[in-house]
Structures are given as structure tokens and as C-alpha cells.
PDB file of C-alpha atoms in Angstrom:
ATOM      1  CA  UNK A 301      18.792   2.906 -25.991  1.00 64.00           C
ATOM      2  CA  UNK A 302      16.731   3.177 -29.176  1.00 77.00           C
ATOM      3  CA  UNK A 303      13.020   2.400 -29.166  1.00 80.00           C
ATOM      4  CA  UNK A 304      11.570  -0.080 -31.669  1.00 86.00           C
ATOM      5  CA  UNK A 305      10.341   2.666 -34.076  1.00 87.00           C
ATOM      6  CA  UNK A 306      13.770   4.326 -33.896  1.00 87.00           C
ATOM      7  CA  UNK A 307      15.457   1.046 -34.814  1.00 91.00           C
ATOM      8  CA  UNK A 308      13.103   0.605 -37.751  1.00 90.00           C
ATOM      9  CA  UNK A 309      13.946   4.105 -38.992  1.00 89.00           C
ATOM     10  CA  UNK A 310      17.697   3.545 -38.587  1.00 91.00           C
ATOM     11  CA  UNK A 311      17.736   0.162 -40.351  1.00 92.00           C
ATOM     12  CA  UNK A 312      14.860   0.427 -42.820  1.00 91.00           C
ATOM     13  CA  UNK A 313      16.931   1.015 -45.964  1.00 91.00           C
ATOM     14  CA  UNK A 314      19.096  -2.016 -45.148  1.00 93.00           C
ATOM     15  CA  UNK A 315      16.130  -4.393 -44.824  1.00 93.00           C
ATOM     16  CA  UNK A 316      14.947  -6.689 -47.608  1.00 94.00           C
ATOM     17  CA  UNK A 317      11.551  -5.898 -49.197  1.00 92.00           C
ATOM     18  CA  UNK A 318       9.874  -8.675 -47.186  1.00 93.00           C
ATOM     19  CA  UNK A 319      11.478  -7.372 -43.977  1.00 93.00           C
ATOM     20  CA  UNK A 320      10.301  -3.845 -44.778  1.00 92.00           C
ATOM     21  CA  UNK A 321       6.790  -5.213 -45.218  1.00 91.00           C
ATOM     22  CA  UNK A 322       7.058  -6.943 -41.834  1.00 93.00           C
ATOM     23  CA  UNK A 323       8.394  -3.748 -40.233  1.00 92.00           C
ATOM     24  CA  UNK A 324       5.397  -1.763 -41.481  1.00 89.00           C
ATOM     25  CA  UNK A 325       3.012  -4.475 -40.283  1.00 89.00           C
ATOM     26  CA  UNK A 326       4.511  -4.472 -36.770  1.00 89.00           C
ATOM     27  CA  UNK A 327       4.442  -0.683 -36.546  1.00 86.00           C
ATOM     28  CA  UNK A 328       0.732  -0.767 -37.422  1.00 81.00           C
ATOM     29  CA  UNK A 329      -0.089  -3.624 -35.030  1.00 82.00           C
ATOM     30  CA  UNK A 330       2.526  -3.202 -32.282  1.00 79.00           C
ATOM     31  CA  UNK A 331       0.083  -3.734 -29.402  1.00 75.00           C
ATOM     32  CA  UNK A 332      -0.930  -7.133 -30.781  1.00 78.00           C
ATOM     33  CA  UNK A 333       2.562  -8.214 -31.865  1.00 84.00           C
ATOM     34  CA  UNK A 334       3.920  -7.366 -28.387  1.00 80.00           C
ATOM     35  CA  UNK A 335       2.125 -10.476 -27.114  1.00 76.00           C
ATOM     36  CA  UNK A 336       2.652 -12.823 -30.067  1.00 83.00           C
ATOM     37  CA  UNK A 337       5.149 -15.645 -30.292  1.00 85.00           C
ATOM     38  CA  UNK A 338       7.509 -15.712 -33.266  1.00 90.00           C
ATOM     39  CA  UNK A 339       5.419 -18.500 -34.762  1.00 90.00           C
ATOM     40  CA  UNK A 340       2.178 -16.534 -34.373  1.00 88.00           C
ATOM     41  CA  UNK A 341       3.700 -13.448 -35.988  1.00 91.00           C
ATOM     42  CA  UNK A 342       5.136 -15.536 -38.813  1.00 91.00           C
ATOM     43  CA  UNK A 343       1.742 -17.108 -39.522  1.00 90.00           C
ATOM     44  CA  UNK A 344       0.011 -13.728 -39.460  1.00 88.00           C
ATOM     45  CA  UNK A 345       2.603 -12.100 -41.721  1.00 89.00           C
ATOM     46  CA  UNK A 346       2.796 -15.066 -44.086  1.00 90.00           C
ATOM     47  CA  UNK A 347       6.464 -15.929 -43.584  1.00 92.00           C
ATOM     48  CA  UNK A 348       8.572 -18.497 -41.765  1.00 93.00           C
ATOM     49  CA  UNK A 349       9.572 -18.485 -38.088  1.00 92.00           C
ATOM     50  CA  UNK A 350      13.208 -18.208 -39.162  1.00 94.00           C
ATOM     51  CA  UNK A 351      12.448 -15.110 -41.240  1.00 94.00           C
ATOM     52  CA  UNK A 352      10.903 -13.395 -38.196  1.00 94.00           C
ATOM     53  CA  UNK A 353      13.957 -14.231 -36.090  1.00 94.00           C
ATOM     54  CA  UNK A 354      16.289 -12.938 -38.819  1.00 94.00           C
ATOM     55  CA  UNK A 355      14.266  -9.730 -38.920  1.00 95.00           C
ATOM     56  CA  UNK A 356      14.730  -9.188 -35.182  1.00 94.00           C
ATOM     57  CA  UNK A 357      18.479  -9.710 -35.518  1.00 94.00           C
ATOM     58  CA  UNK A 358      18.619  -7.375 -38.520  1.00 94.00           C
ATOM     59  CA  UNK A 359      17.348  -4.632 -36.204  1.00 94.00           C
ATOM     60  CA  UNK A 360      20.131  -5.345 -33.721  1.00 92.00           C
ATOM     61  CA  UNK A 361      18.205  -7.429 -31.198  1.00 92.00           C
ATOM     62  CA  UNK A 362      19.698 -10.630 -29.777  1.00 90.00           C
ATOM     63  CA  UNK A 363      16.579 -12.480 -30.855  1.00 90.00           C
ATOM     64  CA  UNK A 364      12.813 -12.304 -31.148  1.00 91.00           C
ATOM     65  CA  UNK A 365      12.120 -12.291 -27.360  1.00 87.00           C
ATOM     66  CA  UNK A 366      14.258  -9.158 -26.974  1.00 86.00           C
ATOM     67  CA  UNK A 367      12.392  -7.432 -29.805  1.00 90.00           C
ATOM     68  CA  UNK A 368       9.048  -8.385 -28.282  1.00 86.00           C
ATOM     69  CA  UNK A 369      10.154  -7.051 -24.917  1.00 81.00           C
ATOM     70  CA  UNK A 370      11.035  -3.723 -26.552  1.00 83.00           C
ATOM     71  CA  UNK A 371       7.517  -3.589 -28.000  1.00 83.00           C
ATOM     72  CA  UNK A 372       6.014  -4.234 -24.565  1.00 77.00           C
ATOM     73  CA  UNK A 373       8.166  -1.552 -22.957  1.00 74.00           C
ATOM     74  CA  UNK A 374       6.991   0.875 -25.624  1.00 70.00           C
ATOM     75  CA  UNK A 375       3.393  -0.052 -24.845  1.00 71.00           C
ATOM     76  CA  UNK A 376       3.925   0.685 -21.145  1.00 62.00           C
ATOM     77  CA  UNK A 377       5.446   4.070 -22.009  1.00 59.00           C
ATOM     78  CA  UNK A 378       2.577   4.998 -24.341  1.00 54.00           C
ATOM     79  CA  UNK A 379      -0.441   3.531 -22.610  1.00 47.00           C
ATOM     80  CA  UNK A 380       0.738   2.852 -19.065  1.00 50.00           C
ATOM     81  CA  UNK A 381      -0.349  -0.044 -16.897  1.00 47.00           C
ATOM     82  CA  UNK A 382      -3.800  -0.151 -18.477  1.00 46.00           C
ATOM     83  CA  UNK A 383      -2.199  -0.704 -21.871  1.00 48.00           C
ATOM     84  CA  UNK A 384      -0.471  -3.829 -20.646  1.00 47.00           C
ATOM     85  CA  UNK A 385      -3.441  -4.983 -18.609  1.00 46.00           C
ATOM     86  CA  UNK A 386      -5.750  -4.704 -21.616  1.00 48.00           C
ATOM     87  CA  UNK A 387      -3.696  -7.476 -23.241  1.00 50.00           C
ATOM     88  CA  UNK A 388      -4.275  -9.774 -20.269  1.00 50.00           C
ATOM     89  CA  UNK A 389      -4.556 -13.412 -21.255  1.00 53.00           C
ATOM     90  CA  UNK A 390      -6.677 -15.207 -18.670  1.00 57.00           C
ATOM     91  CA  UNK A 391      -4.912 -18.398 -17.532  1.00 61.00           C
ATOM     92  CA  UNK A 392      -6.947 -21.526 -18.064  1.00 65.00           C
ATOM     93  CA  UNK A 393      -6.203 -22.792 -14.531  1.00 81.00           C
ATOM     94  CA  UNK A 394      -4.961 -21.480 -11.193  1.00 84.00           C
ATOM     95  CA  UNK A 395      -1.889 -23.676 -11.578  1.00 86.00           C
ATOM     96  CA  UNK A 396      -1.105 -21.981 -14.885  1.00 79.00           C
ATOM     97  CA  UNK A 397      -1.405 -18.554 -13.247  1.00 78.00           C
ATOM     98  CA  UNK A 398       0.926 -19.594 -10.428  1.00 84.00           C
ATOM     99  CA  UNK A 399       3.488 -21.100 -12.777  1.00 80.00           C
ATOM    100  CA  UNK A 400       3.444 -18.068 -15.076  1.00 77.00           C
ATOM    101  CA  UNK A 401       4.092 -15.660 -12.214  1.00 80.00           C
ATOM    102  CA  UNK A 402       6.824 -17.782 -10.641  1.00 85.00           C
ATOM    103  CA  UNK A 403       8.532 -18.266 -14.001  1.00 81.00           C
ATOM    104  CA  UNK A 404       8.381 -14.524 -14.631  1.00 79.00           C
ATOM    105  CA  UNK A 405       9.821 -13.756 -11.188  1.00 84.00           C
ATOM    106  CA  UNK A 406      12.658 -16.211 -11.728  1.00 87.00           C
ATOM    107  CA  UNK A 407      13.488 -14.632 -15.087  1.00 82.00           C
ATOM    108  CA  UNK A 408      13.443 -11.142 -13.567  1.00 83.00           C
ATOM    109  CA  UNK A 409      15.858 -12.151 -10.809  1.00 89.00           C
ATOM    110  CA  UNK A 410      18.245 -13.716 -13.307  1.00 88.00           C
ATOM    111  CA  UNK A 411      18.175 -10.680 -15.577  1.00 84.00           C
ATOM    112  CA  UNK A 412      18.641  -8.281 -12.651  1.00 90.00           C
ATOM    113  CA  UNK A 413      21.680 -10.227 -11.456  1.00 92.00           C
ATOM    114  CA  UNK A 414      23.260  -9.801 -14.898  1.00 89.00           C
ATOM    115  CA  UNK A 415      22.624  -6.044 -14.880  1.00 89.00           C
ATOM    116  CA  UNK A 416      24.653  -5.399 -11.724  1.00 93.00           C
ATOM    117  CA  UNK A 417      28.105  -6.246 -10.393  1.00 94.00           C
ATOM    118  CA  UNK A 418      29.379  -6.876  -6.897  1.00 95.00           C
ATOM    119  CA  UNK A 419      31.806  -3.957  -7.020  1.00 96.00           C
ATOM    120  CA  UNK A 420      28.977  -1.429  -7.449  1.00 96.00           C
ATOM    121  CA  UNK A 421      27.025  -2.893  -4.530  1.00 97.00           C
ATOM    122  CA  UNK A 422      30.173  -2.863  -2.379  1.00 97.00           C
ATOM    123  CA  UNK A 423      30.813   0.821  -3.153  1.00 97.00           C
ATOM    124  CA  UNK A 424      27.217   1.725  -2.355  1.00 97.00           C
ATOM    125  CA  UNK A 425      27.356  -0.225   0.920  1.00 97.00           C
ATOM    126  CA  UNK A 426      30.528   1.632   1.907  1.00 96.00           C
ATOM    127  CA  UNK A 427      28.856   4.994   1.272  1.00 97.00           C
ATOM    128  CA  UNK A 428      25.860   3.904   3.354  1.00 97.00           C
ATOM    129  CA  UNK A 429      28.035   2.730   6.251  1.00 96.00           C
ATOM    130  CA  UNK A 430      30.065   5.942   6.230  1.00 96.00           C
ATOM    131  CA  UNK A 431      27.060   8.255   6.072  1.00 97.00           C
ATOM    132  CA  UNK A 432      25.717  10.257   8.985  1.00 97.00           C
ATOM    133  CA  UNK A 433      22.165   9.626   7.768  1.00 97.00           C
ATOM    134  CA  UNK A 434      20.662   7.686   4.860  1.00 98.00           C
ATOM    135  CA  UNK A 435      17.534   9.157   3.303  1.00 98.00           C
ATOM    136  CA  UNK A 436      15.297   7.202   0.930  1.00 98.00           C
ATOM    137  CA  UNK A 437      12.909   8.833  -1.528  1.00 97.00           C
ATOM    138  CA  UNK A 438      10.306   6.921  -3.554  1.00 96.00           C
ATOM    139  CA  UNK A 439       6.820   7.755  -4.761  1.00 95.00           C
ATOM    140  CA  UNK A 440       3.916   6.062  -6.490  1.00 91.00           C
ATOM    141  CA  UNK A 441       4.286   2.296  -6.869  1.00 89.00           C
ATOM    142  CA  UNK A 442       7.855   2.459  -5.533  1.00 93.00           C
ATOM    143  CA  UNK A 443       6.739   4.065  -2.249  1.00 95.00           C
ATOM    144  CA  UNK A 444       6.379   0.715  -0.379  1.00 95.00           C
ATOM    145  CA  UNK A 445       9.868  -0.247  -1.520  1.00 96.00           C
ATOM    146  CA  UNK A 446      11.222   3.021  -0.148  1.00 97.00           C
ATOM    147  CA  UNK A 447       9.508   2.272   3.170  1.00 97.00           C
ATOM    148  CA  UNK A 448      11.061  -1.180   3.262  1.00 97.00           C
ATOM    149  CA  UNK A 449      14.575   0.050   2.468  1.00 97.00           C
ATOM    150  CA  UNK A 450      14.408   2.904   4.994  1.00 97.00           C
ATOM    151  CA  UNK A 451      12.979   0.622   7.694  1.00 95.00           C
ATOM    152  CA  UNK A 452      15.644  -2.050   7.213  1.00 95.00           C
ATOM    153  CA  UNK A 453      18.443   0.520   7.218  1.00 96.00           C
ATOM    154  CA  UNK A 454      17.021   1.972  10.420  1.00 94.00           C
ATOM    155  CA  UNK A 455      16.840  -1.506  11.923  1.00 90.00           C
ATOM    156  CA  UNK A 456      20.438  -2.511  11.211  1.00 91.00           C
ATOM    157  CA  UNK A 457      22.193   0.859  11.514  1.00 92.00           C
ATOM    158  CA  UNK A 458      19.846   3.420  13.043  1.00 91.00           C
ATOM    159  CA  UNK A 459      20.227   5.792  10.107  1.00 92.00           C
ATOM    160  CA  UNK A 460      17.535   5.098   7.558  1.00 95.00           C
ATOM    161  CA  UNK A 461      14.699   7.566   7.040  1.00 96.00           C
ATOM    162  CA  UNK A 462      12.018   7.907   4.382  1.00 96.00           C
ATOM    163  CA  UNK A 463      11.946  11.279   2.590  1.00 96.00           C
ATOM    164  CA  UNK A 464       8.801  11.789   0.517  1.00 94.00           C
ATOM    165  CA  UNK A 465       6.448  14.591  -0.475  1.00 89.00           C
ATOM    166  CA  UNK A 466       4.533  14.332   2.786  1.00 79.00           C
ATOM    167  CA  UNK A 467       2.736  17.397   4.149  1.00 80.00           C
ATOM    168  CA  UNK A 468       4.313  19.858   1.736  1.00 79.00           C
ATOM    169  CA  UNK A 469       7.141  20.844   4.069  1.00 86.00           C
ATOM    170  CA  UNK A 470       9.927  19.759   1.743  1.00 86.00           C
ATOM    171  CA  UNK A 471      11.798  23.045   2.046  1.00 87.00           C
ATOM    172  CA  UNK A 472      11.983  22.695   5.822  1.00 90.00           C
ATOM    173  CA  UNK A 473      13.004  19.033   5.810  1.00 90.00           C
ATOM    174  CA  UNK A 474      15.612  19.502   3.087  1.00 92.00           C
ATOM    175  CA  UNK A 475      17.559  21.648   5.540  1.00 92.00           C
ATOM    176  CA  UNK A 476      18.483  18.452   7.407  1.00 94.00           C
ATOM    177  CA  UNK A 477      20.335  16.916   4.434  1.00 96.00           C
ATOM    178  CA  UNK A 478      24.070  17.584   4.412  1.00 95.00           C
ATOM    179  CA  UNK A 479      27.273  16.550   2.669  1.00 96.00           C
ATOM    180  CA  UNK A 480      27.696  13.830   5.312  1.00 97.00           C
ATOM    181  CA  UNK A 481      24.548  12.075   4.117  1.00 98.00           C
ATOM    182  CA  UNK A 482      23.469   9.610   1.452  1.00 98.00           C
ATOM    183  CA  UNK A 483      20.141   9.827  -0.372  1.00 98.00           C
ATOM    184  CA  UNK A 484      18.781   6.838  -2.309  1.00 98.00           C
ATOM    185  CA  UNK A 485      16.135   7.383  -4.978  1.00 98.00           C
ATOM    186  CA  UNK A 486      13.925   4.616  -6.400  1.00 97.00           C
ATOM    187  CA  UNK A 487      11.985   5.083  -9.630  1.00 95.00           C
ATOM    188  CA  UNK A 488      11.010   3.514 -12.949  1.00 90.00           C
ATOM    189  CA  UNK A 489       9.707   4.544 -16.370  1.00 81.00           C
ATOM    190  CA  UNK A 490       7.277   7.493 -16.199  1.00 79.00           C
ATOM    191  CA  UNK A 491       9.648   8.834 -13.547  1.00 89.00           C
ATOM    192  CA  UNK A 492       7.850  10.975 -10.987  1.00 91.00           C
ATOM    193  CA  UNK A 493       9.109  14.558 -10.590  1.00 93.00           C
ATOM    194  CA  UNK A 494       8.873  14.474  -6.790  1.00 92.00           C
ATOM    195  CA  UNK A 495      11.589  11.817  -6.594  1.00 96.00           C
ATOM    196  CA  UNK A 496      13.782  13.595  -9.123  1.00 96.00           C
ATOM    197  CA  UNK A 497      13.414  17.002  -7.443  1.00 95.00           C
ATOM    198  CA  UNK A 498      14.389  15.608  -4.038  1.00 96.00           C
ATOM    199  CA  UNK A 499      17.386  13.788  -5.516  1.00 97.00           C
ATOM    200  CA  UNK A 500      18.507  16.915  -7.354  1.00 97.00           C
ATOM    201  CA  UNK A 501      18.237  19.114  -4.273  1.00 96.00           C
ATOM    202  CA  UNK A 502      20.067  16.581  -2.099  1.00 97.00           C
ATOM    203  CA  UNK A 503      22.863  16.460  -4.694  1.00 97.00           C
ATOM    204  CA  UNK A 504      23.133  20.268  -4.690  1.00 96.00           C
ATOM    205  CA  UNK A 505      23.443  20.185  -0.900  1.00 96.00           C
ATOM    206  CA  UNK A 506      26.403  17.840  -1.144  1.00 97.00           C
ATOM    207  CA  UNK A 507      24.802  14.490  -0.313  1.00 98.00           C
ATOM    208  CA  UNK A 508      25.978  11.393  -2.165  1.00 98.00           C
ATOM    209  CA  UNK A 509      23.035  10.338  -4.315  1.00 98.00           C
ATOM    210  CA  UNK A 510      22.401   6.675  -5.197  1.00 98.00           C
ATOM    211  CA  UNK A 511      19.690   5.225  -7.428  1.00 98.00           C
ATOM    212  CA  UNK A 512      17.667   2.068  -7.982  1.00 97.00           C
ATOM    213  CA  UNK A 513      16.123   2.347 -11.429  1.00 94.00           C
ATOM    214  CA  UNK A 514      15.278   0.490 -14.629  1.00 88.00           C
ATOM    215  CA  UNK A 515      17.704   1.651 -17.338  1.00 83.00           C
ATOM    216  CA  UNK A 516      20.909   3.558 -18.005  1.00 83.00           C
ATOM    217  CA  UNK A 517      18.959   6.385 -19.672  1.00 83.00           C
ATOM    218  CA  UNK A 518      16.848   6.906 -16.535  1.00 90.00           C
ATOM    219  CA  UNK A 519      16.970  10.469 -15.153  1.00 93.00           C
ATOM    220  CA  UNK A 520      17.594   8.937 -11.717  1.00 96.00           C
ATOM    221  CA  UNK A 521      20.814   7.372 -13.007  1.00 94.00           C
ATOM    222  CA  UNK A 522      21.890  10.763 -14.381  1.00 94.00           C
ATOM    223  CA  UNK A 523      21.669  12.254 -10.871  1.00 97.00           C
ATOM    224  CA  UNK A 524      23.376   9.394  -9.035  1.00 97.00           C
ATOM    225  CA  UNK A 525      27.030   8.665  -8.337  1.00 97.00           C
ATOM    226  CA  UNK A 526      26.218   4.941  -8.189  1.00 97.00           C
ATOM    227  CA  UNK A 527      23.237   3.082  -9.667  1.00 96.00           C
ATOM    228  CA  UNK A 528      21.738  -0.395  -9.419  1.00 96.00           C
ATOM    229  CA  UNK A 529      19.469  -1.505 -12.258  1.00 93.00           C
ATOM    230  CA  UNK A 530      16.273  -3.480 -11.893  1.00 91.00           C
ATOM    231  CA  UNK A 531      14.803  -5.711 -14.589  1.00 85.00           C
ATOM    232  CA  UNK A 532      11.122  -4.876 -15.026  1.00 78.00           C
ATOM    233  CA  UNK A 533       8.481  -7.317 -16.208  1.00 70.00           C
ATOM    234  CA  UNK A 534       6.589  -6.615 -19.399  1.00 58.00           C
ATOM    235  CA  UNK A 535       4.391  -9.676 -18.968  1.00 61.00           C
ATOM    236  CA  UNK A 536       0.646  -8.932 -18.912  1.00 59.00           C
ATOM    237  CA  UNK A 537       0.447 -11.187 -15.856  1.00 62.00           C
ATOM    238  CA  UNK A 538       3.286  -9.622 -13.878  1.00 59.00           C
ATOM    239  CA  UNK A 539       4.018  -6.115 -15.162  1.00 64.00           C
ATOM    240  CA  UNK A 540       3.598  -4.778 -11.610  1.00 70.00           C
ATOM    241  CA  UNK A 541       6.044  -7.240 -10.020  1.00 82.00           C
ATOM    242  CA  UNK A 542       8.550  -5.766  -7.561  1.00 88.00           C
ATOM    243  CA  UNK A 543      10.381  -9.053  -7.066  1.00 90.00           C
ATOM    244  CA  UNK A 544      13.672  -7.915  -8.574  1.00 91.00           C
ATOM    245  CA  UNK A 545      13.624  -4.572  -6.735  1.00 94.00           C
ATOM    246  CA  UNK A 546      13.156  -6.344  -3.397  1.00 95.00           C
ATOM    247  CA  UNK A 547      16.106  -8.604  -4.191  1.00 95.00           C
ATOM    248  CA  UNK A 548      18.345  -5.642  -5.068  1.00 96.00           C
ATOM    249  CA  UNK A 549      17.372  -3.966  -1.785  1.00 97.00           C
ATOM    250  CA  UNK A 550      18.091  -7.152   0.177  1.00 97.00           C
ATOM    251  CA  UNK A 551      21.437  -7.479  -1.610  1.00 97.00           C
ATOM    252  CA  UNK A 552      22.380  -3.895  -0.734  1.00 97.00           C
ATOM    253  CA  UNK A 553      21.374  -4.307   2.918  1.00 95.00           C
ATOM    254  CA  UNK A 554      23.210  -7.632   3.218  1.00 95.00           C
ATOM    255  CA  UNK A 555      26.364  -6.050   1.752  1.00 96.00           C
ATOM    256  CA  UNK A 556      26.119  -3.140   4.191  1.00 95.00           C
ATOM    257  CA  UNK A 557      25.757  -5.575   7.096  1.00 93.00           C
ATOM    258  CA  UNK A 558      28.632  -7.746   5.885  1.00 91.00           C
ATOM    259  CA  UNK A 559      30.904  -4.702   5.558  1.00 88.00           C
ATOM    260  CA  UNK A 560      30.186  -3.396   9.070  1.00 86.00           C
ATOM    261  CA  UNK A 561      29.340  -6.470  11.141  1.00 86.00           C
ATOM    262  CA  UNK A 562      30.645  -5.278  14.512  1.00 87.00           C
ATOM    263  CA  UNK A 563      28.674  -2.025  14.499  1.00 86.00           C
ATOM    264  CA  UNK A 564      25.543  -3.773  13.201  1.00 86.00           C
ATOM    265  CA  UNK A 565      25.805  -6.381  15.970  1.00 87.00           C
ATOM    266  CA  UNK A 566      26.111  -3.712  18.659  1.00 88.00           C
ATOM    267  CA  UNK A 567      23.160  -1.800  17.197  1.00 84.00           C
ATOM    268  CA  UNK A 568      20.945  -4.886  17.025  1.00 86.00           C
ATOM    269  CA  UNK A 569      21.839  -5.830  20.604  1.00 86.00           C
ATOM    270  CA  UNK A 570      20.717  -2.393  21.768  1.00 85.00           C
ATOM    271  CA  UNK A 571      17.494  -2.839  19.812  1.00 82.00           C
ATOM    272  CA  UNK A 572      16.884  -6.247  21.394  1.00 81.00           C
ATOM    273  CA  UNK A 573      17.476  -4.857  24.887  1.00 83.00           C
ATOM    274  CA  UNK A 574      15.048  -2.012  24.262  1.00 82.00           C
ATOM    275  CA  UNK A 575      12.450  -4.419  22.927  1.00 78.00           C
ATOM    276  CA  UNK A 576      12.700  -6.520  26.080  1.00 80.00           C
ATOM    277  CA  UNK A 577      12.413  -3.426  28.247  1.00 81.00           C
ATOM    278  CA  UNK A 578       9.314  -2.207  26.430  1.00 80.00           C
ATOM    279  CA  UNK A 579       7.326  -5.222  27.489  1.00 74.00           C
ATOM    280  CA  UNK A 580       4.689  -7.513  26.126  1.00 58.00           C
ATOM    281  CA  UNK A 581       4.857  -9.481  22.902  1.00 64.00           C
ATOM    282  CA  UNK A 582       3.918 -12.933  21.666  1.00 66.00           C
ATOM    283  CA  UNK A 583       6.316 -15.784  20.968  1.00 68.00           C
ATOM    284  CA  UNK A 584       5.872 -18.255  18.115  1.00 68.00           C
ATOM    285  CA  UNK A 585       4.314 -20.712  20.574  1.00 67.00           C
ATOM    286  CA  UNK A 586       1.709 -18.137  21.562  1.00 64.00           C
ATOM    287  CA  UNK A 587       2.921 -17.595  25.141  1.00 58.00           C
ATOM    288  CA  UNK A 588       3.209 -14.067  26.470  1.00 57.00           C
ATOM    289  CA  UNK A 589       6.380 -12.345  27.523  1.00 58.00           C
ATOM    290  CA  UNK A 590       5.772 -10.314  30.648  1.00 54.00           C
ATOM    291  CA  UNK A 591       6.411  -6.650  31.074  1.00 53.00           C
ATOM    292  CA  UNK A 592       9.310  -5.554  33.230  1.00 50.00           C
ATOM    293  CA  UNK A 593       8.248  -5.987  36.840  1.00 49.00           C
ATOM    294  CA  UNK A 594       6.560  -9.342  36.266  1.00 47.00           C
ATOM    295  CA  UNK A 595       3.035  -8.224  35.430  1.00 47.00           C
ATOM    296  CA  UNK A 596       1.411  -9.014  32.090  1.00 47.00           C
ATOM    297  CA  UNK A 597      -1.591  -6.823  32.905  1.00 49.00           C
ATOM    298  CA  UNK A 598      -2.023  -3.495  31.193  1.00 51.00           C
ATOM    299  CA  UNK A 599      -1.002  -0.446  33.241  1.00 50.00           C
ATOM    300  CA  UNK A 600      -3.692   1.059  35.419  1.00 50.00           C
ATOM    301  CA  UNK A 601      -5.157   4.389  34.379  1.00 46.00           C
TER     302      UNK A 601
END
């Protein structure tokens, strides 16, 4: 996938003089243009809204919003989260903030759904259900998502375990990964080497490697036999959103459950029985469940 500057270079000679002028202006002011509407850019550049839209299409984009998104992605790659955050537009009201974030989340979910097909999720669920153990590796901002995926897989199947850098004993723990296992890596742009190294080593040891990532050119996708793609927000209000990743994880877990309902039911029943045997917890009404033996008092020392 070409970046915005690469598209300009590839198409420059085919652009009209006014479009070449606009291209040079955007290249010089990309951080500002990344957060302009088509109308704002047109007014700044001294041309019509339609001319700006035609320019975006001349570069191969579906429309101006897609070109602007490419500019924002480039800003994230160059300047990181602080680069996006520096363009923060303070909402005038709390309601505006709420609506902006919910609208962004809804758009991310819709875009993520378009990026993936049911057949890929079904194949990944089959590999998970057939595996001896399912390892999940994720670092940085994706670490909590790795925890969630591993915990839910452990809950419904008893074979989900987080595999991260930890105490520096990677060499020892890697010995436990075999060709009967699946390893799932999660990572986005500015891909962390820890995740990639663990995925690569698991692949060399015969494990089936799966990925949740942001684009087809991701190094995680290059290591995986199956990949699910996550739409990432480039909005200054929601660039950190993990909404679409959580939905992809829930989709994958639901597919795994649906494909192996009898075993999941037996596993959950065992979990429920163990929970009852362990003792005290609170119900929604606030009443206590007693420990086995009828006493709700703590054990004597």
C-alpha cells in the first residue's frame, strides 16, 4: 500500500498544473491538511471543493476522506501518538465529545467488518479448537487485549495462555511451544520486535501462527497462516480506540464456541462446579453465598 508521498511521486506527471500546485501544498502542510475538511482545504488552496475531490481521485483514492485518512496514518507513523494528539480539537461540549467518540467507534466497527470474512474466522476457530494449547502474545498498547483474549480462551476451553516478554526467560518458556499449538500475535503500526520475535520462533517450532493486525503489509501478517485485520482510528479524539480489536476478539471467541459447543459446555460446567466448591462470593442482590460446610466465616488460623 503506497503512502501519500509515494502516490504523489507516482502520479505527479499526470496531474494538471493546479493539481501539482495542490500536491506541493499538501506535502508542505500535511499535518494541518490531515485534519481539514475538503471545503477548508479548498478555501486555503484557492480552488473549489470539487477540484479537491477530483485531486484525491486522481491519486487513486476513493474520495477525499480516504486521502485524509492516509495523511493521518502517515502522521502517526512519523510522529506517533503525540503527533496526532497535538492536533486535538477540544470539543465545545461534553455531548459533542461523547457523540464524536461513539460515531468514530461505529465507523471503526463497520470498516473492520468489511475487512474480514466469515470463512477466515471459521478457519481460525477450527485451528484454535484443534490445538493442544493456544498462546497469545501482545505488547505495548495491545497487551491488555492479549490478556483479554488469553483469559477468555482459558475460560471457555482451558487452553489460553499469555506469552509476553515477562522476566526475560523467553528461551525457557519457548520450549513449551510445539507443532500441536497455536500462537496468536496482536500488533499495529510501529510493530514491536518482542511480538514479532515470539511469533517467528513459534512458527519455526511448528506452531500455527495467527495474527490480529492493521494492514496486509504488516510484518505480523507475513508470519501468520491466517490474519484478521483491524480498522484503526486516525481521529485526534479516538486514535487510541481498541473498539474494533475487542469486537474481532469477541467474534473469534464466539466462532470457536459455536464450532465446539459440547466441549465448551462441559468445560464451563466444570468451572462452575469448581467456583461453587471454592466458596464465598456475592450475588447481584448483595447476599452472600456460603462456603462449603455452611459457614460464611473466614477459616480460623
